[in-house]
mmCIF file of C-alpha atoms and ligand atoms in Angstrom:
data_model
loop_
_atom_site.group_PDB
_atom_site.id
_atom_site.type_symbol
_atom_site.label_atom_id
_atom_site.label_comp_id
_atom_site.label_asym_id
_atom_site.label_seq_id
_atom_site.Cartn_x
_atom_site.Cartn_y
_atom_site.Cartn_z
ATOM 1 C CA MET E 72 106.323 100.573 75.879
ATOM 2 C CA LYS E 73 107.568 99.104 79.135
ATOM 3 C CA ILE E 74 105.466 100.209 82.046
ATOM 4 C CA GLY E 75 105.093 99.655 85.752
ATOM 5 C CA TRP E 76 102.040 100.284 87.911
ATOM 6 C CA PHE E 77 102.692 100.986 91.583
ATOM 7 C CA SER E 78 100.401 101.660 94.494
ATOM 8 C CA PHE E 79 101.425 103.107 97.840
ATOM 9 C CA THR E 80 99.192 104.071 100.780
ATOM 10 C CA CYS E 81 95.703 104.873 99.509
ATOM 11 C CA SER E 82 92.355 103.326 98.672
ATOM 12 C CA GLU E 83 93.765 102.011 95.366
ATOM 13 C CA ASP E 84 90.749 103.193 93.401
ATOM 14 C CA SER E 85 92.844 104.319 90.439
ATOM 15 C CA THR E 86 94.368 100.854 90.281
ATOM 16 C CA ILE E 87 90.875 99.365 90.234
ATOM 17 C CA LEU E 88 89.866 101.848 87.557
ATOM 18 C CA TRP E 89 92.908 100.871 85.475
ATOM 19 C CA ILE E 90 91.931 97.204 85.774
ATOM 20 C CA GLU E 91 88.355 98.099 84.787
ATOM 21 C CA LEU E 92 89.678 99.928 81.723
ATOM 22 C CA MET E 93 91.188 96.621 80.637
ATOM 23 C CA ASN E 94 87.668 95.338 79.980
ATOM 24 C CA ASP E 95 87.701 97.522 76.876
ATOM 25 C CA ASN E 96 91.416 97.922 76.227
ATOM 26 C CA PHE E 97 93.178 94.708 77.188
ATOM 27 C CA PHE E 98 93.787 93.343 73.692
ATOM 28 C CA LYS E 99 94.880 96.733 72.388
ATOM 29 C CA TRP E 100 97.227 97.268 75.335
ATOM 30 C CA LYS E 101 98.537 93.724 75.039
ATOM 31 C CA GLU E 102 100.114 94.729 71.731
ATOM 32 C CA LEU E 103 101.391 98.079 72.924
ATOM 33 C CA LEU E 104 102.424 97.611 76.532
ATOM 34 C CA ASP E 105 104.973 95.402 78.203
ATOM 35 C CA ILE E 106 103.740 95.441 81.801
ATOM 36 C CA ARG E 107 106.946 94.754 83.689
ATOM 37 C CA HIS E 108 105.722 95.523 87.177
ATOM 38 C CA ALA E 109 102.122 95.402 88.410
ATOM 39 C CA ARG E 110 101.607 93.390 91.575
ATOM 40 C CA VAL E 111 97.858 93.659 91.135
ATOM 41 C CA LEU E 112 98.200 91.588 87.939
ATOM 42 C CA LYS E 113 101.124 89.231 88.363
ATOM 43 C CA ARG E 114 103.670 87.658 90.690
ATOM 44 C CA ASN E 115 106.852 88.000 88.674
ATOM 45 C CA ASN E 116 107.735 91.652 88.537
ATOM 46 C CA THR E 117 110.852 93.545 87.633
ATOM 47 C CA LEU E 118 111.896 97.126 88.126
ATOM 48 C CA LYS E 119 114.473 96.913 85.377
ATOM 49 C CA ASP E 120 114.262 99.075 82.311
ATOM 50 C CA ILE E 121 110.853 100.702 82.794
ATOM 51 C CA ASP E 122 109.883 103.442 80.337
ATOM 52 C CA VAL E 123 106.939 104.828 82.292
ATOM 53 C CA ALA E 124 106.094 104.202 85.942
ATOM 54 C CA PHE E 125 102.547 105.053 87.012
ATOM 55 C CA VAL E 126 102.478 105.670 90.756
ATOM 56 C CA GLU E 127 99.383 105.930 92.911
ATOM 57 C CA GLY E 128 99.058 106.793 96.609
ATOM 58 C CA ALA E 129 100.885 108.712 99.307
ATOM 59 C CA ILE E 130 104.102 107.829 101.138
ATOM 60 C CA THR E 131 103.686 107.052 104.822
ATOM 61 C CA THR E 132 106.880 105.190 105.743
ATOM 62 C CA ASP E 133 110.595 105.724 105.146
ATOM 63 C CA ARG E 134 110.682 102.243 103.620
ATOM 64 C CA ASP E 135 108.129 103.252 100.999
ATOM 65 C CA ALA E 136 110.057 106.481 100.337
ATOM 66 C CA LYS E 137 113.107 104.341 99.516
ATOM 67 C CA LYS E 138 111.021 102.079 97.258
ATOM 68 C CA LEU E 139 109.739 105.124 95.440
ATOM 69 C CA MET E 140 113.280 106.413 94.913
ATOM 70 C CA GLU E 141 114.220 102.999 93.540
ATOM 71 C CA ILE E 142 111.303 103.184 91.088
ATOM 72 C CA ARG E 143 112.389 106.682 90.047
ATOM 73 C CA LYS E 144 115.942 105.466 89.457
ATOM 74 C CA ASN E 145 114.709 102.701 87.141
ATOM 75 C CA ALA E 146 112.035 104.575 85.194
ATOM 76 C CA LYS E 147 112.615 106.994 82.348
ATOM 77 C CA LYS E 148 109.337 108.764 83.150
ATOM 78 C CA LEU E 149 107.277 108.812 86.311
ATOM 79 C CA VAL E 150 103.594 109.733 86.394
ATOM 80 C CA ALA E 151 101.795 110.597 89.642
ATOM 81 C CA VAL E 152 98.309 109.073 89.435
ATOM 82 C CA GLY E 153 95.474 110.563 91.482
ATOM 83 C CA SER E 154 95.227 113.201 94.136
ATOM 84 C CA CYS E 155 96.980 111.210 96.893
ATOM 85 C CA ALA E 156 100.103 110.879 94.740
ATOM 86 C CA ILE E 157 99.958 114.482 93.547
ATOM 87 C CA ASN E 158 99.283 116.334 96.795
ATOM 88 C CA GLY E 159 98.947 113.652 99.447
ATOM 89 C CA MET E 160 95.252 114.177 100.095
ATOM 90 C CA PRO E 161 93.037 112.583 101.199
ATOM 91 C CA SER E 162 95.509 109.895 102.346
ATOM 92 C CA ALA E 163 97.515 112.539 104.215
ATOM 93 C CA GLN E 164 94.633 113.572 106.480
ATOM 94 C CA ARG E 165 96.550 112.840 109.647
ATOM 95 C CA ASN E 166 98.984 115.656 108.807
ATOM 96 C CA LEU E 167 96.118 118.027 109.639
ATOM 97 C CA PHE E 168 95.135 116.455 112.975
ATOM 98 C CA ASP E 169 95.291 118.786 115.978
ATOM 99 C CA GLU E 170 97.806 118.097 118.743
ATOM 100 C CA LYS E 171 95.294 116.106 120.806
ATOM 101 C CA LEU E 172 94.482 113.752 117.934
ATOM 102 C CA LYS E 173 98.146 113.445 116.996
ATOM 103 C CA LYS E 174 98.888 112.299 120.553
ATOM 104 C CA GLU E 175 96.057 109.770 120.368
ATOM 105 C CA ILE E 176 97.449 108.137 117.242
ATOM 106 C CA ALA E 177 101.145 108.368 118.233
ATOM 107 C CA PHE E 178 101.302 104.719 119.352
ATOM 108 C CA LEU E 179 99.975 103.596 115.970
ATOM 109 C CA LEU E 180 102.725 105.461 114.147
ATOM 110 C CA VAL E 181 105.278 103.606 116.248
ATOM 111 C CA ARG E 182 103.552 100.238 115.890
ATOM 112 C CA PHE E 183 103.337 100.448 112.096
ATOM 113 C CA ASN E 184 106.672 102.223 111.543
ATOM 114 C CA GLN E 185 104.926 105.254 110.134
ATOM 115 C CA ALA E 186 106.787 108.468 109.342
ATOM 116 C CA ASP E 187 105.749 111.577 111.279
ATOM 117 C CA LYS E 188 104.308 113.128 108.166
ATOM 118 C CA VAL E 189 102.523 111.653 105.154
ATOM 119 C CA ARG E 190 104.152 112.863 101.927
ATOM 120 C CA SER E 191 103.005 113.040 98.341
ATOM 121 C CA ILE E 192 105.041 111.384 95.580
ATOM 122 C CA LYS E 193 106.051 114.848 94.427
ATOM 123 C CA GLU E 194 107.620 115.684 97.774
ATOM 124 C CA ILE E 195 110.092 112.837 97.351
ATOM 125 C CA VAL E 196 110.899 112.419 93.654
ATOM 126 C CA THR E 197 110.690 114.385 90.436
ATOM 127 C CA VAL E 198 107.418 113.756 88.628
ATOM 128 C CA ASP E 199 107.184 114.060 84.839
ATOM 129 C CA ASP E 200 103.400 114.067 84.603
ATOM 130 C CA GLU E 201 100.242 114.016 86.662
ATOM 131 C CA VAL E 202 96.908 112.291 86.142
ATOM 132 C CA PRO E 203 94.601 114.255 88.454
ATOM 133 C CA GLY E 204 91.377 113.119 90.055
ATOM 134 C CA CYS E 205 90.152 111.093 92.988
ATOM 135 C CA PRO E 206 90.117 108.495 91.567
ATOM 136 C CA MET E 207 92.082 109.381 88.430
ATOM 137 C CA ASP E 208 90.325 111.047 85.559
ATOM 138 C CA GLU E 209 90.026 108.460 82.773
ATOM 139 C CA GLY E 210 90.429 110.998 79.974
ATOM 140 C CA ALA E 211 93.588 112.417 81.545
ATOM 141 C CA PHE E 212 94.972 108.891 81.918
ATOM 142 C CA PHE E 213 94.357 108.086 78.236
ATOM 143 C CA ARG E 214 95.907 111.393 77.179
ATOM 144 C CA THR E 215 99.015 110.725 79.263
ATOM 145 C CA LEU E 216 99.290 107.149 78.012
ATOM 146 C CA ASP E 217 98.930 108.280 74.393
ATOM 147 C CA LYS E 218 101.527 111.008 74.899
ATOM 148 C CA TYR E 219 104.118 108.506 76.081
ATOM 149 C CA LEU E 220 103.181 105.892 73.480
ATOM 150 C CA GLN E 221 104.004 108.530 70.888
ATOM 151 C CA GLU E 222 107.117 109.689 72.692
ATOM 152 C CA PHE E 223 108.448 106.136 72.891
ATOM 153 C CA GLY E 224 107.552 105.493 69.254
ATOM 154 C CA VAL E 225 104.742 103.001 69.898
ATOM 155 C CA THR E 226 101.655 103.110 67.642
ATOM 156 C CA ASN E 227 98.867 105.228 69.112
ATOM 157 C CA ALA E 228 96.195 103.213 70.929
ATOM 158 C CA HIS E 229 93.186 105.495 70.459
HETATM 159 S S1 SF4 C 474 93.330 109.828 95.026
HETATM 160 FE FE1 SF4 C 474 91.319 109.327 95.843
HETATM 161 S S2 SF4 C 474 90.755 107.480 94.772
HETATM 162 FE FE2 SF4 C 474 92.940 107.715 94.526
HETATM 163 S S3 SF4 C 474 93.829 106.577 96.176
HETATM 164 FE FE3 SF4 C 474 93.622 108.658 96.885
HETATM 165 S S4 SF4 C 474 91.655 108.662 97.929
HETATM 166 FE FE4 SF4 C 474 91.671 106.852 96.677
#
């Protein structure tokens, strides 16, 4: 199964957890997964022909929103990983700042080309599945992975 792992604005804990899971699963996954895009693992990445895109984090810039739409266009399935991707929080905290705080950070939004509002993945693209948790729940991740391995006709990993 061809997968991509993507991380937008967040603490990237689910990405770290995924890497940690490789301690036990690397050789199994090596046979089952063609990791076509994962900047945390490799330099040469492609967006082409991805079966399942796992996407972590919230969207804070228009540029990232476009990247996300590009991922969606190239992936048959898209899974929102972790709370920030699913509902924006806690990465979207600044959406809840009062007017005074919003004024205080306004120059930073300009300096770093930030959008006025932080958005979840779900606010921008259609999501096929969610792996909840902060960071992601391991069991839910395995269940989602297994579901798509079956759906794409790849032998079950667990
Ligand atoms: S959901 Fe939690 S663990 Fe994952 S990136 Fe957001 S803050 Fe970090």
